[in-house]
Amino acid sequence: MGRTARNTDRAGTLTAGPSPVVVGILNVTPDSFSDGGDFFDPEAAAQHAASMLDEGAGMLDVGGESTRPGSDPVSQEEEMRRVIPVIGGILAARPEAVISVDTYRSGTATATLEAGARLVNDVTALRGDPRMASVVGEAGCPVILMHMQGEPKTMQKEPHYEDVVREVRDFLAERAEYAVDAGVRPENIIVDPGIGFGKNLEHNLDLLHNLDAIVDLGFPVLIGASRKRFIEGITGVQEARDRVSGTVATTVLAYERGATFFRVHDVRANREALAVAEAVLDTSRR
Ligand code: HH2
């Protein structure tokens, strides 16, 4: 099956381990596509973080800027103003929490790593800020490299590929090489095909169906399909919050294909589904 399951340990490096990691999403934004405004207040954010940890999240991904299709960027100052108090609040209550920061800005990465974040989730795969690669390399922390065609403002207008699986795979291989050249240790790289980032329904389905091509790169793979629009394209469920069953289907199928990190809003449902999937796939039981 070629599963390269790894967990993040307390030192912020990756260690081999058998279990998939549920990454709970914490959007400290007024405009995220499914939970915008819900956790804008630091106290509400810390409470939601605690409940996601209690439900089995192995990691929390804290972001201060929406990257939904059509969204506008915010300033680095505003992004830091949103996420730093929230990271501090989570760690005050739960010092053991593993937190990644969803940012492509090196200043935000530096400040949040100082505040206790242990990973950087960069949706631009180190292309958004020329200083990001060295910040991550010097910090010695894991980094998530995600594929995106275009940029959030316009990426869903007319996504186009000759061969989406090959192009996403080649892009991630090239960005991983770039990261290593900049001083990031290979064992600190996680790759992500970027579901919904400059991709139509068919592109997303091709990537999920052929995920082993991405897994074969040899890095742990993260999938972020949670509540995304393509699920509506299949199920007709318009309300993003109600796309939990569709999300769970992607989680289980991606896990079977070798993904190990699942960035989701609904921690409990995905955690339970993964526990069942793990049990079914555990060959030592049969
Ligand atoms: N998706 C979103 C944001 N960050 N990071 C990674 N690595 N992979 C993803 O698929 C991914 C991501 C978009 O989802 P969400 O955070 O729920 O919404 P918004 O960008 O509107 O805050």
PDB file of C-alpha atoms and ligand atoms in Angstrom:
ATOM      1  CA  MET A   1       0.000   0.000   0.000  1.00  0.00           C
ATOM      2  CA  GLY A   2       3.056   2.237   0.331  1.00  0.00           C
ATOM      3  CA  ARG A   3       1.602   4.205   3.210  1.00  0.00           C
ATOM      4  CA  THR A   4       4.139   6.639   4.636  1.00  0.00           C
ATOM      5  CA  ALA A   5       2.278   7.417   7.833  1.00  0.00           C
ATOM      6  CA  ARG A   6       4.058   9.897  10.013  1.00  0.00           C
ATOM      7  CA  ASN A   7       3.024  11.888  13.000  1.00  0.00           C
ATOM      8  CA  THR A   8       4.393  15.182  14.199  1.00  0.00           C
ATOM      9  CA  ASP A   9       6.217  14.819  17.477  1.00  0.00           C
ATOM     10  CA  ARG A  10       6.558  17.476  20.134  1.00  0.00           C
ATOM     11  CA  ALA A  11       9.840  18.773  18.806  1.00  0.00           C
ATOM     12  CA  GLY A  12       8.107  19.706  15.571  1.00  0.00           C
ATOM     13  CA  THR A  13       9.857  17.138  13.430  1.00  0.00           C
ATOM     14  CA  LEU A  14       8.177  14.225  11.718  1.00  0.00           C
ATOM     15  CA  THR A  15       8.502  10.724  13.040  1.00  0.00           C
ATOM     16  CA  ALA A  16       7.291   7.482  11.542  1.00  0.00           C
ATOM     17  CA  GLY A  17       4.027   6.293  13.015  1.00  0.00           C
ATOM     18  CA  PRO A  18       1.109   4.148  12.022  1.00  0.00           C
ATOM     19  CA  SER A  19      -1.780   6.570  12.375  1.00  0.00           C
ATOM     20  CA  PRO A  20      -3.398   9.132  10.113  1.00  0.00           C
ATOM     21  CA  VAL A  21      -3.423  12.666  11.518  1.00  0.00           C
ATOM     22  CA  VAL A  22      -6.625  14.697  11.601  1.00  0.00           C
ATOM     23  CA  VAL A  23      -5.765  18.370  11.204  1.00  0.00           C
ATOM     24  CA  GLY A  24      -8.496  20.594  12.674  1.00  0.00           C
ATOM     25  CA  ILE A  25      -9.123  23.821  10.748  1.00  0.00           C
ATOM     26  CA  LEU A  26      -9.256  27.062  12.708  1.00  0.00           C
ATOM     27  CA  ASN A  27     -10.018  30.008  10.468  1.00  0.00           C
ATOM     28  CA  VAL A  28      -9.597  33.291  12.346  1.00  0.00           C
ATOM     29  CA  THR A  29     -11.230  35.180   9.497  1.00  0.00           C
ATOM     30  CA  PRO A  30     -14.483  37.022   8.887  1.00  0.00           C
ATOM     31  CA  ASP A  31     -14.858  35.580   5.374  1.00  0.00           C
ATOM     32  CA  SER A  32     -13.800  31.925   5.129  1.00  0.00           C
ATOM     33  CA  PHE A  33     -16.112  29.975   2.853  1.00  0.00           C
ATOM     34  CA  SER A  34     -17.743  27.686   5.405  1.00  0.00           C
ATOM     35  CA  ASP A  35     -17.011  29.078   8.868  1.00  0.00           C
ATOM     36  CA  GLY A  36     -16.164  32.739   8.226  1.00  0.00           C
ATOM     37  CA  GLY A  37     -16.705  34.839  11.357  1.00  0.00           C
ATOM     38  CA  ASP A  38     -17.384  31.879  13.679  1.00  0.00           C
ATOM     39  CA  PHE A  39     -13.975  31.976  15.395  1.00  0.00           C
ATOM     40  CA  PHE A  40     -12.902  35.561  14.793  1.00  0.00           C
ATOM     41  CA  ASP A  41     -12.995  36.251  18.511  1.00  0.00           C
ATOM     42  CA  PRO A  42      -9.853  34.761  20.205  1.00  0.00           C
ATOM     43  CA  GLU A  43     -11.894  33.238  23.017  1.00  0.00           C
ATOM     44  CA  ALA A  44     -14.296  31.493  20.639  1.00  0.00           C
ATOM     45  CA  ALA A  45     -11.270  30.324  18.617  1.00  0.00           C
ATOM     46  CA  ALA A  46      -9.519  28.855  21.673  1.00  0.00           C
ATOM     47  CA  GLN A  47     -12.715  27.073  22.706  1.00  0.00           C
ATOM     48  CA  HIS A  48     -13.186  25.597  19.263  1.00  0.00           C
ATOM     49  CA  ALA A  49      -9.517  24.516  19.249  1.00  0.00           C
ATOM     50  CA  ALA A  50      -9.992  22.715  22.564  1.00  0.00           C
ATOM     51  CA  SER A  51     -13.072  20.903  21.314  1.00  0.00           C
ATOM     52  CA  MET A  52     -11.278  19.804  18.127  1.00  0.00           C
ATOM     53  CA  LEU A  53      -8.382  18.453  20.232  1.00  0.00           C
ATOM     54  CA  ASP A  54     -10.879  16.606  22.450  1.00  0.00           C
ATOM     55  CA  GLU A  55     -12.488  15.115  19.342  1.00  0.00           C
ATOM     56  CA  GLY A  56      -9.150  13.674  18.225  1.00  0.00           C
ATOM     57  CA  ALA A  57      -7.379  16.319  16.163  1.00  0.00           C
ATOM     58  CA  GLY A  58      -3.647  15.542  16.158  1.00  0.00           C
ATOM     59  CA  MET A  59      -2.864  18.991  14.898  1.00  0.00           C
ATOM     60  CA  LEU A  60      -4.577  22.363  14.419  1.00  0.00           C
ATOM     61  CA  ASP A  61      -4.121  24.579  11.371  1.00  0.00           C
ATOM     62  CA  VAL A  62      -4.615  28.246  12.274  1.00  0.00           C
ATOM     63  CA  GLY A  63      -5.131  30.734   9.453  1.00  0.00           C
ATOM     64  CA  GLY A  64      -5.775  34.469   9.379  1.00  0.00           C
ATOM     65  CA  GLU A  65      -6.549  34.965   5.683  1.00  0.00           C
ATOM     66  CA  SER A  66      -9.202  33.263   3.599  1.00  0.00           C
ATOM     67  CA  THR A  67      -7.975  31.697   0.358  1.00  0.00           C
ATOM     68  CA  ARG A  68     -11.455  30.768  -0.872  1.00  0.00           C
ATOM     69  CA  PRO A  69     -12.069  31.451  -4.568  1.00  0.00           C
ATOM     70  CA  GLY A  70     -12.514  35.191  -5.134  1.00  0.00           C
ATOM     71  CA  SER A  71     -11.037  36.225  -1.784  1.00  0.00           C
ATOM     72  CA  ASP A  72      -8.837  39.282  -1.325  1.00  0.00           C
ATOM     73  CA  PRO A  73      -5.555  39.168   0.591  1.00  0.00           C
ATOM     74  CA  VAL A  74      -5.201  40.921   3.956  1.00  0.00           C
ATOM     75  CA  SER A  75      -2.050  42.723   5.165  1.00  0.00           C
ATOM     76  CA  GLN A  76       0.639  40.836   7.070  1.00  0.00           C
ATOM     77  CA  GLU A  77      -0.048  43.057  10.098  1.00  0.00           C
ATOM     78  CA  GLU A  78      -3.726  42.140  10.071  1.00  0.00           C
ATOM     79  CA  GLU A  79      -2.926  38.463   9.578  1.00  0.00           C
ATOM     80  CA  MET A  80      -0.569  38.489  12.584  1.00  0.00           C
ATOM     81  CA  ARG A  81      -3.057  40.470  14.657  1.00  0.00           C
ATOM     82  CA  ARG A  82      -5.609  37.722  14.027  1.00  0.00           C
ATOM     83  CA  VAL A  83      -3.549  34.584  14.585  1.00  0.00           C
ATOM     84  CA  ILE A  84      -0.923  35.356  17.255  1.00  0.00           C
ATOM     85  CA  PRO A  85      -3.361  35.888  20.174  1.00  0.00           C
ATOM     86  CA  VAL A  86      -5.243  32.766  19.133  1.00  0.00           C
ATOM     87  CA  ILE A  87      -2.092  30.621  19.052  1.00  0.00           C
ATOM     88  CA  GLY A  88      -1.116  32.028  22.468  1.00  0.00           C
ATOM     89  CA  GLY A  89      -4.575  31.299  23.841  1.00  0.00           C
ATOM     90  CA  ILE A  90      -4.594  27.705  22.575  1.00  0.00           C
ATOM     91  CA  LEU A  91      -1.134  26.967  23.962  1.00  0.00           C
ATOM     92  CA  ALA A  92      -1.940  28.561  27.330  1.00  0.00           C
ATOM     93  CA  ALA A  93      -4.808  26.099  27.715  1.00  0.00           C
ATOM     94  CA  ARG A  94      -3.209  23.148  25.870  1.00  0.00           C
ATOM     95  CA  PRO A  95       0.600  23.438  25.867  1.00  0.00           C
ATOM     96  CA  GLU A  96       0.927  20.091  24.096  1.00  0.00           C
ATOM     97  CA  ALA A  97      -1.128  21.177  21.054  1.00  0.00           C
ATOM     98  CA  VAL A  98       0.656  20.868  17.717  1.00  0.00           C
ATOM     99  CA  ILE A  99      -0.210  23.990  15.727  1.00  0.00           C
ATOM    100  CA  SER A 100       0.520  24.783  12.109  1.00  0.00           C
ATOM    101  CA  VAL A 101       0.110  28.272  10.740  1.00  0.00           C
ATOM    102  CA  ASP A 102      -1.623  28.650   7.386  1.00  0.00           C
ATOM    103  CA  THR A 103       0.383  31.484   5.848  1.00  0.00           C
ATOM    104  CA  TYR A 104       2.572  32.250   2.852  1.00  0.00           C
ATOM    105  CA  ARG A 105       4.203  35.264   4.503  1.00  0.00           C
ATOM    106  CA  SER A 106       7.620  34.846   6.107  1.00  0.00           C
ATOM    107  CA  GLY A 107       6.962  37.567   8.706  1.00  0.00           C
ATOM    108  CA  THR A 108       3.835  35.813   9.928  1.00  0.00           C
ATOM    109  CA  ALA A 109       5.651  32.474   9.890  1.00  0.00           C
ATOM    110  CA  THR A 110       8.535  33.847  11.970  1.00  0.00           C
ATOM    111  CA  ALA A 111       6.252  35.508  14.525  1.00  0.00           C
ATOM    112  CA  THR A 112       3.939  32.517  14.881  1.00  0.00           C
ATOM    113  CA  LEU A 113       6.796  30.014  15.182  1.00  0.00           C
ATOM    114  CA  GLU A 114       8.091  32.223  18.007  1.00  0.00           C
ATOM    115  CA  ALA A 115       4.600  32.150  19.526  1.00  0.00           C
ATOM    116  CA  GLY A 116       4.701  28.341  19.557  1.00  0.00           C
ATOM    117  CA  ALA A 117       3.463  27.139  16.169  1.00  0.00           C
ATOM    118  CA  ARG A 118       5.442  24.112  15.013  1.00  0.00           C
ATOM    119  CA  LEU A 119       4.705  23.833  11.291  1.00  0.00           C
ATOM    120  CA  VAL A 120       4.083  26.160   8.371  1.00  0.00           C
ATOM    121  CA  ASN A 121       1.276  25.429   5.904  1.00  0.00           C
ATOM    122  CA  ASP A 122       2.126  27.391   2.756  1.00  0.00           C
ATOM    123  CA  VAL A 123      -0.573  27.281   0.054  1.00  0.00           C
ATOM    124  CA  THR A 124       1.902  28.858  -2.383  1.00  0.00           C
ATOM    125  CA  ALA A 125       4.528  26.138  -1.795  1.00  0.00           C
ATOM    126  CA  LEU A 126       7.194  28.766  -0.956  1.00  0.00           C
ATOM    127  CA  ARG A 127       6.440  30.903  -4.031  1.00  0.00           C
ATOM    128  CA  GLY A 128       4.510  33.657  -2.248  1.00  0.00           C
ATOM    129  CA  ASP A 129       7.375  35.198  -0.312  1.00  0.00           C
ATOM    130  CA  PRO A 130      11.045  34.850  -1.303  1.00  0.00           C
ATOM    131  CA  ARG A 131      12.109  34.699   2.356  1.00  0.00           C
ATOM    132  CA  MET A 132       9.786  31.892   3.370  1.00  0.00           C
ATOM    133  CA  ALA A 133      12.072  29.003   2.363  1.00  0.00           C
ATOM    134  CA  SER A 134      14.963  30.252   4.480  1.00  0.00           C
ATOM    135  CA  VAL A 135      12.672  30.989   7.451  1.00  0.00           C
ATOM    136  CA  VAL A 136      11.375  27.424   7.370  1.00  0.00           C
ATOM    137  CA  GLY A 137      14.842  25.976   6.722  1.00  0.00           C
ATOM    138  CA  GLU A 138      16.399  27.887   9.615  1.00  0.00           C
ATOM    139  CA  ALA A 139      13.544  27.066  11.973  1.00  0.00           C
ATOM    140  CA  GLY A 140      14.004  23.367  11.131  1.00  0.00           C
ATOM    141  CA  CYS A 141      10.228  22.927  11.164  1.00  0.00           C
ATOM    142  CA  PRO A 142       7.971  20.877   8.894  1.00  0.00           C
ATOM    143  CA  VAL A 143       6.346  22.659   5.963  1.00  0.00           C
ATOM    144  CA  ILE A 144       3.287  21.795   3.902  1.00  0.00           C
ATOM    145  CA  LEU A 145       3.804  22.514   0.197  1.00  0.00           C
ATOM    146  CA  MET A 146       0.496  22.872  -1.648  1.00  0.00           C
ATOM    147  CA  HIS A 147      -0.264  23.017  -5.361  1.00  0.00           C
ATOM    148  CA  MET A 148      -2.325  25.942  -6.645  1.00  0.00           C
ATOM    149  CA  GLN A 149      -2.902  27.060 -10.232  1.00  0.00           C
ATOM    150  CA  GLY A 150      -3.231  30.856 -10.361  1.00  0.00           C
ATOM    151  CA  GLU A 151      -4.200  32.784  -7.242  1.00  0.00           C
ATOM    152  CA  PRO A 152      -7.309  32.750  -5.045  1.00  0.00           C
ATOM    153  CA  LYS A 153      -8.881  35.863  -6.601  1.00  0.00           C
ATOM    154  CA  THR A 154      -9.152  34.265 -10.043  1.00  0.00           C
ATOM    155  CA  MET A 155      -8.117  30.602  -9.752  1.00  0.00           C
ATOM    156  CA  GLN A 156     -11.560  29.093 -10.370  1.00  0.00           C
ATOM    157  CA  LYS A 157     -12.251  31.155 -13.526  1.00  0.00           C
ATOM    158  CA  GLU A 158     -10.831  28.717 -16.065  1.00  0.00           C
ATOM    159  CA  PRO A 159      -8.495  26.155 -14.580  1.00  0.00           C
ATOM    160  CA  HIS A 160      -6.713  24.285 -17.349  1.00  0.00           C
ATOM    161  CA  TYR A 161      -4.360  21.286 -17.464  1.00  0.00           C
ATOM    162  CA  GLU A 162      -3.164  18.889 -20.141  1.00  0.00           C
ATOM    163  CA  ASP A 163      -2.741  16.192 -17.497  1.00  0.00           C
ATOM    164  CA  VAL A 164      -3.658  17.382 -14.024  1.00  0.00           C
ATOM    165  CA  VAL A 165      -2.123  14.459 -12.126  1.00  0.00           C
ATOM    166  CA  ARG A 166       1.230  14.667 -13.904  1.00  0.00           C
ATOM    167  CA  GLU A 167       1.374  18.467 -13.650  1.00  0.00           C
ATOM    168  CA  VAL A 168       0.532  18.552  -9.941  1.00  0.00           C
ATOM    169  CA  ARG A 169       2.973  15.743  -9.236  1.00  0.00           C
ATOM    170  CA  ASP A 170       5.780  17.469 -11.191  1.00  0.00           C
ATOM    171  CA  PHE A 171       5.057  20.780  -9.489  1.00  0.00           C
ATOM    172  CA  LEU A 172       5.250  19.233  -6.010  1.00  0.00           C
ATOM    173  CA  ALA A 173       8.481  17.403  -6.902  1.00  0.00           C
ATOM    174  CA  GLU A 174      10.007  20.681  -8.126  1.00  0.00           C
ATOM    175  CA  ARG A 175       8.880  22.620  -5.024  1.00  0.00           C
ATOM    176  CA  ALA A 176      10.241  19.903  -2.737  1.00  0.00           C
ATOM    177  CA  GLU A 177      13.587  20.128  -4.519  1.00  0.00           C
ATOM    178  CA  TYR A 178      13.542  23.915  -4.182  1.00  0.00           C
ATOM    179  CA  ALA A 179      12.789  23.592  -0.458  1.00  0.00           C
ATOM    180  CA  VAL A 180      15.638  21.141   0.090  1.00  0.00           C
ATOM    181  CA  ASP A 181      18.033  23.422  -1.822  1.00  0.00           C
ATOM    182  CA  ALA A 182      16.968  26.242   0.507  1.00  0.00           C
ATOM    183  CA  GLY A 183      17.834  24.183   3.583  1.00  0.00           C
ATOM    184  CA  VAL A 184      14.595  22.367   4.431  1.00  0.00           C
ATOM    185  CA  ARG A 185      15.235  18.792   5.492  1.00  0.00           C
ATOM    186  CA  PRO A 186      13.434  16.278   3.223  1.00  0.00           C
ATOM    187  CA  GLU A 187      11.863  14.601   6.259  1.00  0.00           C
ATOM    188  CA  ASN A 188      10.203  17.927   7.097  1.00  0.00           C
ATOM    189  CA  ILE A 189       8.280  18.135   3.814  1.00  0.00           C
ATOM    190  CA  ILE A 190       4.572  17.328   3.481  1.00  0.00           C
ATOM    191  CA  VAL A 191       2.938  17.690   0.051  1.00  0.00           C
ATOM    192  CA  ASP A 192      -0.654  18.542  -0.836  1.00  0.00           C
ATOM    193  CA  PRO A 193      -2.328  18.448  -4.277  1.00  0.00           C
ATOM    194  CA  GLY A 194      -4.443  21.497  -3.318  1.00  0.00           C
ATOM    195  CA  ILE A 195      -8.003  20.282  -3.812  1.00  0.00           C
ATOM    196  CA  GLY A 196     -10.102  23.176  -5.154  1.00  0.00           C
ATOM    197  CA  PHE A 197      -7.180  25.512  -5.806  1.00  0.00           C
ATOM    198  CA  GLY A 198      -7.436  26.228  -9.537  1.00  0.00           C
ATOM    199  CA  LYS A 199      -9.238  22.942 -10.231  1.00  0.00           C
ATOM    200  CA  ASN A 200     -12.670  22.019 -11.515  1.00  0.00           C
ATOM    201  CA  LEU A 201     -14.685  18.997 -10.403  1.00  0.00           C
ATOM    202  CA  GLU A 202     -12.996  16.631 -12.878  1.00  0.00           C
ATOM    203  CA  HIS A 203      -9.523  17.845 -11.868  1.00  0.00           C
ATOM    204  CA  ASN A 204     -10.286  17.244  -8.181  1.00  0.00           C
ATOM    205  CA  LEU A 205     -11.676  13.784  -8.903  1.00  0.00           C
ATOM    206  CA  ASP A 206      -8.684  12.855 -11.096  1.00  0.00           C
ATOM    207  CA  LEU A 207      -6.304  13.874  -8.317  1.00  0.00           C
ATOM    208  CA  LEU A 208      -8.174  11.971  -5.619  1.00  0.00           C
ATOM    209  CA  HIS A 209      -8.581   8.905  -7.835  1.00  0.00           C
ATOM    210  CA  ASN A 210      -4.888   8.861  -8.785  1.00  0.00           C
ATOM    211  CA  LEU A 211      -3.495   9.997  -5.450  1.00  0.00           C
ATOM    212  CA  ASP A 212      -0.922   7.205  -5.432  1.00  0.00           C
ATOM    213  CA  ALA A 213       0.999   9.207  -8.066  1.00  0.00           C
ATOM    214  CA  ILE A 214       1.464  11.951  -5.450  1.00  0.00           C
ATOM    215  CA  VAL A 215       2.105   9.471  -2.622  1.00  0.00           C
ATOM    216  CA  ASP A 216       4.842   7.913  -4.776  1.00  0.00           C
ATOM    217  CA  LEU A 217       6.875  11.123  -4.432  1.00  0.00           C
ATOM    218  CA  GLY A 218       7.815   9.698  -1.021  1.00  0.00           C
ATOM    219  CA  PHE A 219       6.592  12.562   1.164  1.00  0.00           C
ATOM    220  CA  PRO A 220       3.635  12.401   3.548  1.00  0.00           C
ATOM    221  CA  VAL A 221       0.524  13.664   1.732  1.00  0.00           C
ATOM    222  CA  LEU A 222      -2.065  16.061   3.164  1.00  0.00           C
ATOM    223  CA  ILE A 223      -5.581  16.324   1.720  1.00  0.00           C
ATOM    224  CA  GLY A 224      -7.760  19.381   2.235  1.00  0.00           C
ATOM    225  CA  ALA A 225     -11.123  18.519   0.709  1.00  0.00           C
ATOM    226  CA  SER A 226     -13.242  19.499   3.711  1.00  0.00           C
ATOM    227  CA  ARG A 227     -16.679  20.947   2.809  1.00  0.00           C
ATOM    228  CA  LYS A 228     -15.314  22.145  -0.533  1.00  0.00           C
ATOM    229  CA  ARG A 229     -17.458  23.182  -3.462  1.00  0.00           C
ATOM    230  CA  PHE A 230     -16.713  20.149  -5.643  1.00  0.00           C
ATOM    231  CA  ILE A 231     -18.661  18.052  -3.120  1.00  0.00           C
ATOM    232  CA  GLU A 232     -21.743  20.114  -3.980  1.00  0.00           C
ATOM    233  CA  GLY A 233     -21.052  19.354  -7.644  1.00  0.00           C
ATOM    234  CA  ILE A 234     -21.531  15.651  -6.861  1.00  0.00           C
ATOM    235  CA  THR A 235     -24.101  15.633  -4.054  1.00  0.00           C
ATOM    236  CA  GLY A 236     -26.006  18.851  -4.644  1.00  0.00           C
ATOM    237  CA  VAL A 237     -25.460  19.892  -1.015  1.00  0.00           C
ATOM    238  CA  GLN A 238     -25.324  23.690  -1.214  1.00  0.00           C
ATOM    239  CA  GLU A 239     -24.702  24.536   2.435  1.00  0.00           C
ATOM    240  CA  ALA A 240     -20.965  24.067   3.076  1.00  0.00           C
ATOM    241  CA  ARG A 241     -21.522  22.997   6.704  1.00  0.00           C
ATOM    242  CA  ASP A 242     -23.694  20.127   5.500  1.00  0.00           C
ATOM    243  CA  ARG A 243     -20.998  18.597   3.263  1.00  0.00           C
ATOM    244  CA  VAL A 244     -19.655  16.391   6.064  1.00  0.00           C
ATOM    245  CA  SER A 245     -20.573  13.016   4.528  1.00  0.00           C
ATOM    246  CA  GLY A 246     -18.980  13.959   1.226  1.00  0.00           C
ATOM    247  CA  THR A 247     -15.868  15.096   3.073  1.00  0.00           C
ATOM    248  CA  VAL A 248     -15.656  11.834   4.996  1.00  0.00           C
ATOM    249  CA  ALA A 249     -15.798   9.875   1.725  1.00  0.00           C
ATOM    250  CA  THR A 250     -12.761  11.791   0.447  1.00  0.00           C
ATOM    251  CA  THR A 251     -10.909  11.211   3.722  1.00  0.00           C
ATOM    252  CA  VAL A 252     -11.397   7.450   3.697  1.00  0.00           C
ATOM    253  CA  LEU A 253     -10.555   7.034   0.019  1.00  0.00           C
ATOM    254  CA  ALA A 254      -7.500   9.274   0.266  1.00  0.00           C
ATOM    255  CA  TYR A 255      -6.325   7.365   3.338  1.00  0.00           C
ATOM    256  CA  GLU A 256      -6.663   4.096   1.470  1.00  0.00           C
ATOM    257  CA  ARG A 257      -4.550   5.573  -1.314  1.00  0.00           C
ATOM    258  CA  GLY A 258      -1.795   6.567   1.144  1.00  0.00           C
ATOM    259  CA  ALA A 259      -2.546  10.102   2.373  1.00  0.00           C
ATOM    260  CA  THR A 260      -1.850  10.596   6.077  1.00  0.00           C
ATOM    261  CA  PHE A 261      -2.874  14.157   6.982  1.00  0.00           C
ATOM    262  CA  PHE A 262      -6.513  15.258   6.653  1.00  0.00           C
ATOM    263  CA  ARG A 263      -7.251  18.967   7.032  1.00  0.00           C
ATOM    264  CA  VAL A 264     -10.902  19.082   8.090  1.00  0.00           C
ATOM    265  CA  HIS A 265     -13.542  21.213   9.806  1.00  0.00           C
ATOM    266  CA  ASP A 266     -15.480  18.266  11.250  1.00  0.00           C
ATOM    267  CA  VAL A 267     -12.910  16.469  13.356  1.00  0.00           C
ATOM    268  CA  ARG A 268     -15.081  13.881  15.043  1.00  0.00           C
ATOM    269  CA  ALA A 269     -16.745  12.525  11.909  1.00  0.00           C
ATOM    270  CA  ASN A 270     -13.436  12.236  10.048  1.00  0.00           C
ATOM    271  CA  ARG A 271     -11.603  10.765  13.068  1.00  0.00           C
ATOM    272  CA  GLU A 272     -14.246   8.061  13.517  1.00  0.00           C
ATOM    273  CA  ALA A 273     -14.264   7.207   9.824  1.00  0.00           C
ATOM    274  CA  LEU A 274     -10.463   6.953   9.810  1.00  0.00           C
ATOM    275  CA  ALA A 275     -10.527   4.664  12.848  1.00  0.00           C
ATOM    276  CA  VAL A 276     -12.844   2.294  10.994  1.00  0.00           C
ATOM    277  CA  ALA A 277     -10.801   2.549   7.791  1.00  0.00           C
ATOM    278  CA  GLU A 278      -7.613   1.830   9.739  1.00  0.00           C
ATOM    279  CA  ALA A 279      -9.181  -1.221  11.341  1.00  0.00           C
ATOM    280  CA  VAL A 280     -10.400  -2.597   8.014  1.00  0.00           C
ATOM    281  CA  LEU A 281      -7.041  -2.004   6.322  1.00  0.00           C
ATOM    282  CA  ASP A 282      -4.982  -3.392   9.214  1.00  0.00           C
ATOM    283  CA  THR A 283      -3.636  -6.588   7.669  1.00  0.00           C
ATOM    284  CA  SER A 284      -2.304  -7.835  11.026  1.00  0.00           C
ATOM    285  CA  ARG A 285      -5.939  -8.439  12.023  1.00  0.00           C
ATOM    286  CA  ARG A 286      -6.570 -10.897   9.216  1.00  0.00           C
TER     287      ARG A 286
HETATM  288  N1  HH2 B   1      -7.546  24.697   1.845  1.00  0.00           N
HETATM  289  C1  HH2 B   1      -7.884  25.906   2.339  1.00  0.00           C
HETATM  290  C2  HH2 B   1      -6.965  26.648   3.086  1.00  0.00           C
HETATM  291  N2  HH2 B   1      -5.733  26.166   3.337  1.00  0.00           N
HETATM  292  N3  HH2 B   1      -4.123  24.454   3.109  1.00  0.00           N
HETATM  293  C3  HH2 B   1      -3.748  23.272   2.605  1.00  0.00           C
HETATM  294  N4  HH2 B   1      -2.524  22.781   2.834  1.00  0.00           N
HETATM  295  N5  HH2 B   1      -4.610  22.502   1.850  1.00  0.00           N
HETATM  296  C4  HH2 B   1      -5.875  22.938   1.564  1.00  0.00           C
HETATM  297  O1  HH2 B   1      -6.612  22.213   0.848  1.00  0.00           O
HETATM  298  C5  HH2 B   1      -6.294  24.206   2.086  1.00  0.00           C
HETATM  299  C6  HH2 B   1      -5.367  24.952   2.863  1.00  0.00           C
HETATM  300  C7  HH2 B   1      -9.255  26.451   2.082  1.00  0.00           C
HETATM  301  O2  HH2 B   1     -10.177  25.993   3.017  1.00  0.00           O
HETATM  302  P1  HH2 B   1     -10.642  26.797   4.325  1.00  0.00           P
HETATM  303  O3  HH2 B   1      -9.503  27.098   5.233  1.00  0.00           O
HETATM  304  O4  HH2 B   1     -11.729  26.031   4.956  1.00  0.00           O
HETATM  305  O5  HH2 B   1     -11.288  28.122   3.763  1.00  0.00           O
HETATM  306  P2  HH2 B   1     -10.763  29.602   3.602  1.00  0.00           P
HETATM  307  O6  HH2 B   1      -9.560  29.589   2.710  1.00  0.00           O
HETATM  308  O7  HH2 B   1     -11.930  30.307   2.999  1.00  0.00           O
HETATM  309  O8  HH2 B   1     -10.397  30.113   4.968  1.00  0.00           O
END
